[in-house]
Coordinates of C-alpha atoms in Angstrom, one line a residue:
Chain C
X1 CA 7.0 -3.8 49.9
X2 CA 5.9 -0.1 48.3
X3 CA 8.3 -1.7 45.7
X4 CA 6.7 -5.0 45.2
X5 CA 3.5 -4.0 44.7
X6 CA 4.9 -1.7 41.9
X7 CA 6.9 -4.1 39.9
X8 CA 3.7 -6.4 40.1
X9 CA 1.5 -3.4 38.8
X10 CA 3.7 -3.0 36.2
X11 CA 4.3 -6.6 34.9
X12 CA 0.7 -6.6 35.0
X13 CA 0.8 -3.4 33.2
X14 CA 3.1 -5.2 30.2
X15 CA 1.0 -8.6 30.4
X16 CA -2.1 -6.6 29.6
X17 CA -0.3 -4.8 26.4
X18 CA 1.3 -7.8 25.1
X19 CA -2.2 -9.6 25.6
X20 CA -3.7 -6.5 23.4
X21 CA -1.1 -7.1 20.6
X22 CA -1.0 -10.4 20.4
X23 CA -4.2 -11.4 18.6
X24 CA -3.9 -13.8 15.9
X25 CA -3.0 -12.8 12.0
X26 CA -4.2 -14.9 9.2
X27 CA -2.3 -14.3 6.4
X28 CA -5.0 -16.3 3.4
X29 CA -4.4 -15.9 0.3
X30 CA -6.5 -16.7 -3.3
X31 CA -7.6 -20.9 -3.1
X32 CA -5.8 -21.1 -6.1
X33 CA -2.8 -19.8 -4.9
X34 CA 0.3 -21.8 -4.2
X35 CA 2.4 -19.6 -1.9
X36 CA 4.7 -21.2 0.8
X37 CA 4.9 -20.2 4.5
X38 CA 8.7 -19.1 3.8
X39 CA 7.6 -16.6 0.6
X40 CA 5.7 -14.3 3.0
X41 CA 8.2 -12.1 3.6
X42 CA 10.2 -12.1 -0.2
X43 CA 6.3 -11.2 -1.5
X44 CA 5.5 -8.0 0.6
X45 CA 9.3 -7.6 -0.3
X46 CA 8.5 -7.0 -3.7
X47 CA 11.3 -10.1 -4.0
X48 CA 8.9 -12.5 -5.3
X49 CA 6.9 -11.3 -7.7
X50 CA 5.3 -14.5 -9.4
X51 CA 4.1 -17.9 -7.6
X52 CA 2.7 -21.0 -10.1
X53 CA 2.7 -18.0 -13.2
X54 CA 0.3 -16.0 -11.3
X55 CA 1.3 -12.2 -11.1
X56 CA 1.1 -11.9 -7.4
X57 CA -1.2 -9.0 -5.3
X58 CA 0.0 -8.6 -2.0
X59 CA -2.7 -6.8 0.0
X60 CA -2.1 -4.2 3.4
X61 CA -4.3 -4.4 5.8
X62 CA -4.6 -0.4 7.7
X63 CA -6.2 -2.5 10.5
X64 CA -3.0 -5.5 11.4
X65 CA -0.5 -4.1 9.3
X66 CA 1.6 -2.6 12.5
X67 CA 1.2 -6.7 13.9
X68 CA 2.5 -8.1 10.5
X69 CA 4.9 -5.7 9.8
X70 CA 6.3 -5.9 13.0
X71 CA 5.8 -10.0 13.2
X72 CA 6.4 -10.9 9.8
X73 CA 8.2 -8.5 8.1
X74 CA 10.9 -7.0 11.0
X75 CA 10.4 -3.5 9.6
X76 CA 8.7 -0.7 10.9
X77 CA 6.1 1.7 8.7
X78 CA 8.4 4.2 8.1
X79 CA 11.1 1.6 6.8
X80 CA 8.7 -0.3 5.0
X81 CA 7.2 3.1 3.2
X82 CA 11.0 4.1 2.3
X83 CA 11.9 0.2 0.8
X84 CA 8.7 0.8 -1.1
X85 CA 9.5 4.0 -2.3
X86 CA 13.0 2.8 -3.6
X87 CA 11.5 -0.2 -5.2
X88 CA 9.1 1.9 -6.8
X89 CA 11.3 4.1 -8.7
X90 CA 14.1 1.9 -9.4
X91 CA 12.1 -1.1 -10.2
X92 CA 9.0 0.0 -11.4
X93 CA 6.8 -1.6 -9.2
X94 CA 3.7 -0.8 -7.1
X95 CA 3.6 -1.6 -3.2
X96 CA 1.1 -3.4 -2.3
X97 CA -2.9 -1.8 -1.7
X98 CA -4.2 -0.9 2.0
X99 CA -7.2 -2.2 2.6
X100 CA -9.4 -0.8 5.2
X101 CA -9.9 -3.7 6.9
X102 CA -10.6 -7.9 7.0
X103 CA -13.5 -7.4 4.9
X104 CA -12.1 -5.5 2.3
X105 CA -8.9 -8.0 2.3
X106 CA -11.1 -10.9 2.3
X107 CA -13.2 -9.7 -0.5
X108 CA -9.9 -9.2 -2.7
X109 CA -8.6 -12.6 -2.2
X110 CA -11.9 -14.1 -3.1
X111 CA -11.9 -12.5 -6.5
X112 CA -7.9 -12.3 -7.6
X113 CA -6.4 -14.9 -8.5
X114 CA -3.0 -13.7 -7.1
X115 CA -4.1 -12.1 -4.1
X116 CA -2.4 -12.7 -1.0
X117 CA -2.9 -10.5 2.3
X118 CA -3.5 -11.0 6.1
X119 CA -6.2 -10.5 8.5
X120 CA -7.3 -10.7 12.3
X121 CA -9.2 -13.4 12.4
X122 CA -10.2 -16.8 11.0
X123 CA -11.8 -16.5 8.1
X124 CA -15.0 -18.5 7.2
X125 CA -14.8 -20.7 3.6
X126 CA -13.4 -19.2 0.2
X127 CA -9.7 -18.1 0.9
X128 CA -6.8 -20.3 1.9
X129 CA -4.5 -20.0 5.0
X130 CA -1.3 -20.1 4.2
X131 CA 0.2 -19.0 7.8
X132 CA -1.2 -18.4 11.2
X133 CA 1.1 -16.0 13.8
Chain A
X1 CA -87.2 -20.5 24.9
X2 CA -87.8 -24.2 25.1
X3 CA -91.5 -25.6 23.2
X4 CA -92.1 -26.7 27.2
X5 CA -91.8 -23.4 28.2
X6 CA -94.1 -21.6 25.3
X7 CA -96.8 -24.6 25.7
X8 CA -96.7 -24.0 29.7
X9 CA -96.9 -20.1 28.2
X10 CA -100.0 -20.9 26.0
X11 CA -101.4 -23.4 28.5
X12 CA -100.9 -19.9 31.1
X13 CA -102.8 -17.7 28.8
X14 CA -105.7 -19.9 28.0
X15 CA -106.6 -21.2 31.5
X16 CA -106.3 -17.3 32.2
X17 CA -108.3 -16.4 29.6
X18 CA -111.1 -19.4 30.5
X19 CA -111.3 -18.1 33.6
X20 CA -112.4 -14.9 33.0
X21 CA -115.2 -16.5 30.6
X22 CA -116.0 -18.2 33.6
X23 CA -116.2 -15.4 35.8
X24 CA -117.6 -13.0 33.3
X25 CA -120.7 -14.8 32.8
X26 CA -124.1 -14.6 34.7
X27 CA -127.6 -16.1 36.3
X28 CA -125.5 -19.3 37.4
X29 CA -126.3 -19.9 41.3
X30 CA -124.2 -17.9 44.0
X31 CA -123.2 -20.9 46.0
X32 CA -122.3 -23.1 42.7
X33 CA -120.7 -19.8 41.3
X34 CA -118.4 -19.0 45.0
X35 CA -117.7 -22.5 45.1
X36 CA -116.4 -22.7 41.2
X37 CA -114.7 -19.3 41.5
X38 CA -112.7 -20.4 44.5
X39 CA -112.0 -23.7 42.8
X40 CA -110.9 -21.2 39.7
X41 CA -109.0 -18.8 42.2
X42 CA -106.9 -22.1 43.9
X43 CA -105.8 -23.1 40.5
X44 CA -104.7 -20.2 39.1
X45 CA -102.4 -19.2 42.1
X46 CA -101.0 -23.0 41.6
X47 CA -100.4 -22.4 37.8
X48 CA -99.0 -18.9 38.4
X49 CA -96.5 -20.5 41.0
X50 CA -95.4 -23.0 38.5
X51 CA -95.1 -20.2 35.9
X52 CA -92.5 -18.4 38.8
X53 CA -90.7 -21.4 39.2
X54 CA -89.9 -22.4 35.1
X55 CA -89.1 -18.8 34.2
X56 CA -86.7 -18.4 37.2
X57 CA -85.3 -21.7 36.1
X58 CA -84.8 -20.8 32.4
X59 CA -82.9 -18.0 33.4
X60 CA -80.6 -20.0 35.6
X61 CA -80.0 -22.4 31.8
X62 CA -80.2 -19.3 30.1
X63 CA -77.1 -17.8 32.3
X64 CA -75.2 -21.3 32.1
X65 CA -75.1 -21.5 28.2
X66 CA -73.8 -17.8 28.1
X67 CA -71.1 -18.4 30.2
X68 CA -70.1 -21.8 28.2
X69 CA -70.1 -20.1 25.5
X70 CA -67.9 -17.0 26.3
X71 CA -65.4 -19.1 28.1
X72 CA -65.2 -20.9 24.7
X73 CA -64.8 -17.8 22.5
X74 CA -62.0 -16.8 25.2
X75 CA -60.3 -19.6 24.8
X76 CA -60.2 -19.4 20.5
X77 CA -59.3 -16.0 20.9
X78 CA -56.0 -17.1 23.1
X79 CA -55.2 -19.7 20.6
X80 CA -55.9 -17.0 17.7
X81 CA -53.4 -14.9 19.6
X82 CA -50.8 -17.0 20.4
X83 CA -50.7 -18.1 16.8
X84 CA -50.9 -14.7 15.8
X85 CA -47.8 -14.0 18.0
X86 CA -46.4 -16.7 16.8
X87 CA -46.4 -16.2 13.5
X88 CA -45.3 -12.5 14.4
X89 CA -42.2 -13.5 15.8
X90 CA -41.4 -16.0 13.2
X91 CA -41.6 -13.3 10.4
X92 CA -40.0 -11.4 12.3
X93 CA -37.0 -13.5 12.9
X94 CA -36.9 -13.7 9.5
X95 CA -37.4 -9.8 8.8
X96 CA -34.2 -9.6 11.2
X97 CA -32.2 -12.5 8.9
X98 CA -33.3 -11.3 5.5
X99 CA -31.9 -7.5 6.8
X100 CA -29.2 -9.4 8.3
X101 CA -28.2 -10.6 5.1
X102 CA -28.7 -8.0 2.9
X103 CA -26.7 -6.0 5.5
X104 CA -24.1 -7.8 5.1
X105 CA -24.1 -8.6 1.1
X106 CA -24.5 -4.1 0.8
X107 CA -21.3 -4.3 2.9
X108 CA -19.4 -6.7 0.7
X109 CA -20.8 -5.2 -2.5
X110 CA -19.5 -2.2 -1.3
X111 CA -16.2 -2.9 -0.5
X112 CA -15.9 -4.9 -3.6
X113 CA -16.8 -2.0 -5.7
X114 CA -14.6 -0.2 -3.9
X115 CA -11.7 -2.3 -4.5
X116 CA -12.2 -2.9 -7.9
X117 CA -12.5 0.8 -8.9
X118 CA -8.8 1.3 -7.2
X119 CA -7.9 -2.0 -8.5
X120 CA -8.9 -0.8 -11.9
X121 CA -6.9 2.7 -11.6
X122 CA -4.3 0.3 -10.6
X123 CA -4.3 -1.6 -13.8
X124 CA -4.9 1.6 -16.1
X125 CA -2.2 3.0 -15.1
X126 CA -2.8 5.6 -12.4
X127 CA 0.0 5.6 -9.9
X128 CA 1.9 8.3 -10.1
X129 CA 4.6 9.8 -8.0
X130 CA 7.5 11.9 -7.5
X131 CA 9.8 14.2 -5.9
X132 CA 10.3 18.0 -5.4
X133 CA 12.9 20.2 -3.5
X134 CA 14.2 23.9 -3.2
X135 CA 17.1 24.7 -1.1
X136 CA 19.4 27.6 -0.2
X137 CA 23.1 27.4 -1.3
X138 CA 25.6 29.7 0.2
X139 CA 29.1 29.3 -2.2
X140 CA 32.2 31.2 -2.7
X141 CA 32.5 29.2 -5.9
X142 CA 33.2 31.6 -8.7
X143 CA 31.3 30.8 -11.6
X144 CA 31.2 32.3 -14.9
X145 CA 28.0 34.4 -14.6
X146 CA 29.0 35.5 -10.7
X147 CA 25.5 33.7 -8.9
X148 CA 27.4 32.2 -6.3
X149 CA 24.5 32.1 -3.4
X150 CA 20.7 32.1 -3.2
X151 CA 17.7 30.9 -2.8
X152 CA 17.5 27.4 -5.6
X153 CA 14.6 25.9 -7.0
X154 CA 15.9 21.9 -7.3
X155 CA 13.8 19.6 -9.2
X156 CA 9.8 18.2 -9.5
X157 CA 10.9 14.9 -11.0
X158 CA 7.3 12.8 -11.9
X159 CA 7.5 9.0 -12.3
X160 CA 4.6 6.5 -13.0
X161 CA 4.5 3.2 -13.2
X162 CA 1.8 1.8 -15.1
X163 CA 1.1 -1.8 -15.6
X164 CA -0.4 -3.6 -18.2
X165 CA -1.4 -6.9 -17.4
X166 CA 0.7 -9.5 -15.3
X167 CA 3.8 -8.9 -16.8
X168 CA 4.1 -5.8 -18.7
X169 CA 4.9 -3.0 -16.9
X170 CA 6.1 0.5 -18.1
X171 CA 7.9 2.9 -15.5
X172 CA 7.9 7.1 -17.0
X173 CA 9.6 9.7 -15.3
X174 CA 9.6 13.4 -16.5
X175 CA 11.3 15.9 -14.6
X176 CA 11.9 19.8 -14.4
X177 CA 15.1 21.0 -13.1
X178 CA 16.9 24.6 -13.1
X179 CA 20.2 24.5 -14.6
X180 CA 23.1 26.3 -13.3
X181 CA 22.8 29.0 -15.7
X182 CA 18.9 29.6 -14.2
X183 CA 17.3 27.6 -17.5
X184 CA 14.0 25.6 -17.3
X185 CA 15.2 21.8 -18.8
X186 CA 12.7 19.0 -18.9
X187 CA 14.6 16.2 -19.3
X188 CA 12.0 12.7 -20.0
X189 CA 14.5 11.2 -17.4
X190 CA 13.0 7.5 -18.3
X191 CA 11.1 5.6 -21.0
X192 CA 11.2 2.3 -20.0
X193 CA 9.2 -0.6 -20.4
X194 CA 9.6 -4.0 -19.1
X195 CA 8.3 -8.0 -19.3
X196 CA 8.8 -10.3 -16.3
X197 CA 9.5 -13.3 -17.3
X198 CA 9.7 -14.9 -13.4
X199 CA 10.6 -13.7 -10.5
X200 CA 14.1 -14.1 -11.3
X201 CA 14.2 -12.0 -14.7
X202 CA 13.2 -9.2 -16.3
X203 CA 14.1 -7.2 -19.5
X204 CA 13.3 -3.5 -20.1
X205 CA 14.0 -1.5 -23.2
X206 CA 14.2 2.1 -23.7
X207 CA 15.6 5.1 -21.4
X208 CA 16.8 3.4 -18.3
X209 CA 19.0 4.6 -14.9
X210 CA 22.7 2.7 -16.0
X211 CA 23.2 0.5 -13.3
X212 CA 26.6 0.9 -12.1
X213 CA 27.0 1.4 -8.0
X214 CA 24.3 1.5 -6.0
X215 CA 24.1 5.6 -6.1
X216 CA 22.9 6.4 -9.7
X217 CA 19.6 3.6 -9.7
X218 CA 18.9 4.0 -6.1
X219 CA 18.4 7.7 -5.9
X220 CA 18.8 9.5 -8.8
X221 CA 16.9 12.4 -8.7
X222 CA 15.0 11.3 -6.0
X223 CA 16.0 14.0 -3.4
X224 CA 14.2 13.0 -0.8
X225 CA 14.9 9.7 -0.4
X226 CA 18.8 10.1 0.0
X227 CA 20.1 11.0 2.7
X228 CA 22.4 14.2 1.9
X229 CA 22.0 17.3 -0.3
X230 CA 24.5 16.5 -3.3
X231 CA 25.4 13.2 -5.1
X232 CA 28.7 12.2 -5.0
X233 CA 30.9 14.7 -8.4
X234 CA 31.6 11.7 -9.9
X235 CA 28.2 9.7 -9.9
X236 CA 26.7 13.0 -10.8
X237 CA 24.5 13.9 -14.3
X238 CA 26.2 14.4 -17.9
X239 CA 25.5 18.3 -17.1
X240 CA 26.2 18.2 -13.6
X241 CA 29.6 17.0 -13.1
X242 CA 29.3 13.4 -13.8
X243 CA 32.5 11.4 -15.9
X244 CA 29.8 8.3 -16.4
X245 CA 26.7 8.2 -19.0
X246 CA 24.3 7.8 -16.0
X247 CA 21.5 7.6 -18.7
X248 CA 21.4 4.2 -21.4
X249 CA 19.1 4.2 -24.2
X250 CA 19.0 0.2 -24.9
X251 CA 18.2 -2.8 -23.6
X252 CA 18.8 -4.0 -19.8
X253 CA 18.0 -7.4 -17.9
X254 CA 17.7 -7.6 -14.6
X255 CA 17.1 -10.2 -11.6
X256 CA 17.6 -11.8 -8.4
X257 CA 18.5 -15.1 -7.7
X258 CA 17.8 -16.6 -4.1
X259 CA 21.2 -18.1 -2.5
X260 CA 21.4 -19.5 1.3
X261 CA 20.3 -17.4 3.2
X262 CA 20.1 -14.0 0.7
X263 CA 20.2 -12.9 -3.0
X264 CA 22.1 -12.8 -6.0
X265 CA 21.2 -9.3 -7.8
X266 CA 22.1 -9.1 -12.2
X267 CA 22.4 -6.2 -14.4
X268 CA 23.1 -7.1 -17.6
X269 CA 23.0 -3.9 -20.5
X270 CA 23.7 -3.0 -24.2
X271 CA 22.6 0.5 -25.4
X272 CA 23.8 3.4 -27.3
X273 CA 27.6 4.3 -26.6
X274 CA 28.3 7.4 -25.6
X275 CA 29.9 10.5 -26.7
X276 CA 31.2 13.6 -25.6
X277 CA 29.3 16.9 -26.8
X278 CA 30.7 20.3 -25.5
X279 CA 32.6 18.7 -22.7
X280 CA 29.6 17.0 -21.4
X281 CA 28.6 13.3 -22.0
X282 CA 26.2 13.0 -24.8
X283 CA 24.0 9.0 -24.1
X284 CA 22.8 9.6 -27.7
X285 CA 19.2 8.8 -26.7
X286 CA 18.4 8.7 -30.9
X287 CA 20.7 6.9 -32.9
X288 CA 24.3 6.0 -32.1
X289 CA 26.8 8.0 -33.7
X290 CA 29.5 4.7 -34.3
X291 CA 28.5 0.7 -34.4
X292 CA 30.3 0.2 -31.1
X293 CA 27.3 0.0 -28.1
X294 CA 27.9 0.3 -24.9
X295 CA 27.9 -3.2 -22.5
X296 CA 27.9 -3.5 -18.7
X297 CA 26.9 -4.9 -16.7
X298 CA 26.7 -5.5 -12.3
X299 CA 26.7 -8.3 -9.8
X300 CA 25.7 -8.0 -6.4
X301 CA 24.7 -10.2 -3.3
X302 CA 22.4 -9.3 -0.3
X303 CA 23.4 -10.7 2.8
X304 CA 20.3 -12.3 4.7
X305 CA 20.6 -13.3 8.2
X306 CA 22.8 -11.5 10.7
X307 CA 24.3 -9.1 8.1
X308 CA 20.9 -8.7 6.1
X309 CA 21.0 -4.9 4.8
X310 CA 24.3 -6.1 3.6
X311 CA 24.8 -5.8 0.1
X312 CA 28.5 -6.1 -2.2
X313 CA 28.6 -6.0 -5.9
X314 CA 31.0 -5.6 -8.7
X315 CA 30.0 -3.6 -11.9
X316 CA 31.8 -2.4 -15.5
X317 CA 31.4 -1.5 -18.6
X318 CA 33.0 -0.8 -21.8
X319 CA 32.5 1.4 -25.3
X320 CA 34.1 3.2 -27.8
X321 CA 33.3 6.6 -27.9
X322 CA 34.3 10.0 -29.8
X323 CA 34.6 13.4 -28.7
X324 CA 32.6 16.0 -30.8
X325 CA 34.2 18.4 -29.1
X326 CA 33.3 21.6 -31.4
X327 CA 29.7 19.8 -32.3
X328 CA 31.6 18.7 -35.7
X329 CA 34.2 16.2 -37.1
X330 CA 35.3 14.2 -34.0
X331 CA 38.2 15.6 -32.3
X332 CA 39.4 12.2 -30.6
X333 CA 38.1 9.1 -29.9
X334 CA 38.8 6.3 -27.6
X335 CA 38.1 3.2 -25.4
X336 CA 36.7 3.4 -21.8
X337 CA 36.7 0.3 -19.8
X338 CA 35.8 1.1 -16.4
X339 CA 35.6 -1.8 -13.7
X340 CA 34.9 -1.6 -10.0
X341 CA 33.6 -2.8 -6.8
X342 CA 30.3 -0.9 -4.4
X343 CA 28.7 -1.6 -1.9
X344 CA 25.8 -0.8 1.2
X345 CA 25.1 -1.3 4.9
X346 CA 21.2 0.4 5.7
X347 CA 19.9 -0.8 8.7
X348 CA 17.7 0.7 11.1
X349 CA 21.0 2.7 12.7
X350 CA 23.2 2.8 9.8
X351 CA 23.5 3.6 6.5
X352 CA 27.2 3.2 4.7
X353 CA 28.0 3.9 0.8
X354 CA 30.9 3.0 -0.7
X355 CA 31.9 2.9 -4.4
X356 CA 34.8 2.5 -6.6
X357 CA 35.6 3.0 -10.2
X358 CA 38.6 2.1 -12.0
X359 CA 39.4 3.4 -15.4
X360 CA 41.4 1.5 -18.0
X361 CA 40.6 3.8 -21.0
X362 CA 42.7 3.8 -24.4
X363 CA 42.8 6.2 -27.0
X364 CA 42.0 5.8 -30.7
X365 CA 43.5 9.0 -31.7
X366 CA 46.3 11.6 -29.8
X367 CA 48.8 10.2 -28.3
X368 CA 48.5 6.8 -27.7
X369 CA 48.4 4.1 -25.3
X370 CA 46.1 3.1 -21.9
X371 CA 45.2 4.8 -19.0
X372 CA 44.7 4.5 -15.2
X373 CA 42.9 6.5 -13.4
X374 CA 40.0 5.5 -10.1
X375 CA 37.4 7.4 -8.7
X376 CA 35.6 6.1 -5.3
X377 CA 33.7 7.5 -2.8
X378 CA 32.6 6.6 0.9
X379 CA 29.3 8.3 3.0
X380 CA 28.3 6.7 6.4
X381 CA 24.8 8.3 7.9
X382 CA 24.1 7.6 11.4
X383 CA 20.4 7.9 12.4
X384 CA 20.0 9.3 15.9
X385 CA 16.8 10.1 17.6
X386 CA 14.2 12.1 16.6
X387 CA 14.3 11.2 13.1
X388 CA 17.5 12.7 12.6
X389 CA 20.8 11.6 10.7
X390 CA 23.9 13.1 10.8
X391 CA 26.3 11.6 7.8
X392 CA 29.9 12.2 6.2
X393 CA 31.2 11.9 3.0
X394 CA 34.7 11.3 1.8
X395 CA 35.0 11.6 -2.2
X396 CA 38.5 11.4 -4.3
X397 CA 38.9 11.1 -8.0
X398 CA 42.1 10.7 -9.5
X399 CA 41.6 11.3 -13.4
X400 CA 44.6 10.9 -16.1
X401 CA 44.8 14.1 -18.0
X402 CA 46.1 12.4 -21.0
X403 CA 43.1 10.4 -21.7
X404 CA 41.2 11.5 -24.3
X405 CA 37.9 10.8 -22.5
X406 CA 38.8 12.5 -19.5
X407 CA 40.4 15.0 -21.4
X408 CA 37.2 15.7 -23.0
X409 CA 35.2 16.5 -20.3
X410 CA 34.8 19.3 -18.6
X411 CA 34.6 17.8 -15.3
X412 CA 37.2 15.3 -16.0
X413 CA 39.3 16.9 -13.7
X414 CA 40.7 15.4 -10.5
X415 CA 39.6 16.5 -7.4
X416 CA 38.7 15.6 -4.0
X417 CA 35.7 16.5 -1.5
X418 CA 34.4 16.1 2.1
X419 CA 30.8 16.8 3.4
X420 CA 29.1 16.7 6.6
X421 CA 25.7 17.2 7.3
X422 CA 22.5 16.8 8.9
X423 CA 18.8 15.6 7.6
X424 CA 15.8 15.5 9.6
X425 CA 12.7 13.7 8.7
X426 CA 9.6 15.5 9.7
X427 CA 7.8 12.8 8.3
X428 CA 8.0 9.5 6.2
X429 CA 7.7 11.8 2.8
X430 CA 9.3 14.9 4.0
X431 CA 13.0 16.1 5.2
X432 CA 15.0 18.8 6.1
X433 CA 18.7 18.4 5.5
X434 CA 21.7 20.6 6.0
X435 CA 24.6 20.4 4.6
X436 CA 28.7 21.3 4.5
X437 CA 30.6 20.6 1.4
X438 CA 34.5 21.5 0.2
X439 CA 35.8 20.6 -3.1
X440 CA 39.4 20.7 -3.9
X441 CA 39.7 20.7 -7.6
X442 CA 42.7 20.6 -10.0
X443 CA 41.2 23.2 -11.9
X444 CA 38.8 25.3 -10.3
X445 CA 40.7 25.6 -6.6
X446 CA 39.0 25.0 -3.5
X447 CA 35.6 26.2 -2.4
X448 CA 33.1 25.1 -0.3
X449 CA 29.5 25.3 0.2
X450 CA 27.0 25.3 2.9
X451 CA 23.4 24.8 1.6
X452 CA 19.9 23.7 2.7
X453 CA 17.3 22.4 1.4
X454 CA 13.9 21.1 1.8
X455 CA 12.7 18.0 0.0
X456 CA 9.5 15.6 -0.6
X457 CA 8.1 12.6 -1.7
X458 CA 4.8 12.1 -3.2

C-alpha cells in the first residue's frame, strides 16, 4: 500500500514537472520574412543565413532558451554555446543575441526585417507566427 | 409674512390705538362709558385671539416651507455628488488607462532602445572574442638551449568578427605567443574579408586557415575549444613542426548545400604558394616568390538523422615550392602534392577525429623523381560524468627523406606519437587539462612530456 502511494505521488510529481516545462513556444518572425518551419533549426545553428534575399537575425530569449534548445535544436546550452564558438572562430559568424524576454524579442522582430525569435505567449499583431511548439 | 397677516397686524394695532383713545376720553357718562368699555374689551380679547391663531398658522406654514426647501436642496446635492463621483471615476479610469498605456510605451521604448544599442554595436563591428592558455611542462627532451621543464605561457589570441551590412563580413585574429626560445611573437593570424552570396557560398579574401582536414580550421589557436593540450604534430603551425602550410594568403570559396538528411560542404582555395625558409614553411604573406600558386580544396558530407554528428571528407592541395635554405638563392625546388581523407564524429558522448595525408611529391632539383610519404592521426575522446573528458591519440608520419620538401623542413622527419589525457570543464568557457605524451622521432629519438594547461575563451 505504501509503495503504491509512493508511486502515485512520484507520478503526480512527474506530471507536475512536465506541466511546468510544457508551456507553449511560439517562433515568430518579421511579417515580411518568408521562413519555413523546417528551416528554424538550421537558422539557429548558423546553417541558413539568408531568406528571400534578407540576412537573417536569429534571436535567443533568455526566458525560454532552455526549452527552445530542448524542443527545437536538440542540444543543451553548453553544446549550443560550443557550436557557436566554433562557428564564430571558423566562419566568422556571430552568435544570436540573447534577449532579456518576450518583450525584447517582439520589439526586435517588429523592427528588424530579418529577425526571427521565440517567445512564451501568443503574440498580438505585428509579427508572423512561424511555428508553435 | 403674507399681506393678510400684515393687514391683520395693522388692524390689530389700529384697533388697539382706537381702544386706548377711547379709554382715555373724559366727560362721558359712566354707564354708557362702562358699557362701551366692556364692549371694547370683549372685542379686543376676540381680536387678540384671532391674532394668536393667525400667528400660529403662519408658523406652521413657515416650517413646512423650510422642510420642503431642505429636501430639495438635499436631492440636488446628492445628484451633484453622484455626478461628481461618476466624473471622478471616469477620470480615474481614464488616468489609469493612460498610465498603463504610457508605462507600456515606456517599457517598449526602453526595450527597443536597449536592443537598438546592441544592434548598433554589432553592426559597428564590436564583437571581440579570444582564447588564453597557460600551463606547465615536464619534459625529458634535450633542446639546444637546455630548457626542458617549467611553467609556460601559451597564447593570448584575440579575434573580431565585424559585419558590414547584410553580406560583407570580416574576421581578424591577432595572436601573442611565446616561442620555444622564449621570445614573444606577434602574429596577425587571420585577416580576411568575406562576401556571402547566398546560403551556399561565401568568398573570403586575405589570410585564412588553410582548409584541409578538420583540426586546422576547427581549433587552430583556440586551446579551450580543442580537447587535448597539444595539436597533432603533423598539423602544427609552420614554426612548430607542421608539415603543411597552416595558413594561406589568397582567395577561399566555401559553403554548404543541403543534401538528403545532411549537408555537402566544400572548400576551394588559391593563394601564394609556400616556400621553405631556413627549415620552416613560409606561406608568403606578401607576394609570391614564384608564379605558381597553391591550389587546393576539400569536400565533406555532414550526416543528419541517425548519424547526426558524423562528417566525412576528402582533401588535397598542390604547389611548386623553392627551398631557400640559407635565405638566398633557392637550394632546391619541388612540387608538393597532397591528397587524403578525414572524418570526425561529435555527439554528447564521443569526439573522434581522424585525418590522413598522402604525399606524392616530386623533386624539381637534385635527385629526380616522385616520392611518396604519408601521415595520419586518430584521436578519440569520451565524455564522462561531471564535465570530464578522457582522450587518447595516436599519430604517425612516414616521410621520404629523398623528397626535397621534407628534406628542407626541420620537422620533415618520420615520427610516431601517443598521447593520453584528461580534460575537465570548469564551466562552458574554462578548462583544465592534463596530458602525457611519448614521441619517437627519427632524428631526436624518444622523448616524454607531461603537461598541465588551463585554457579559457571569452
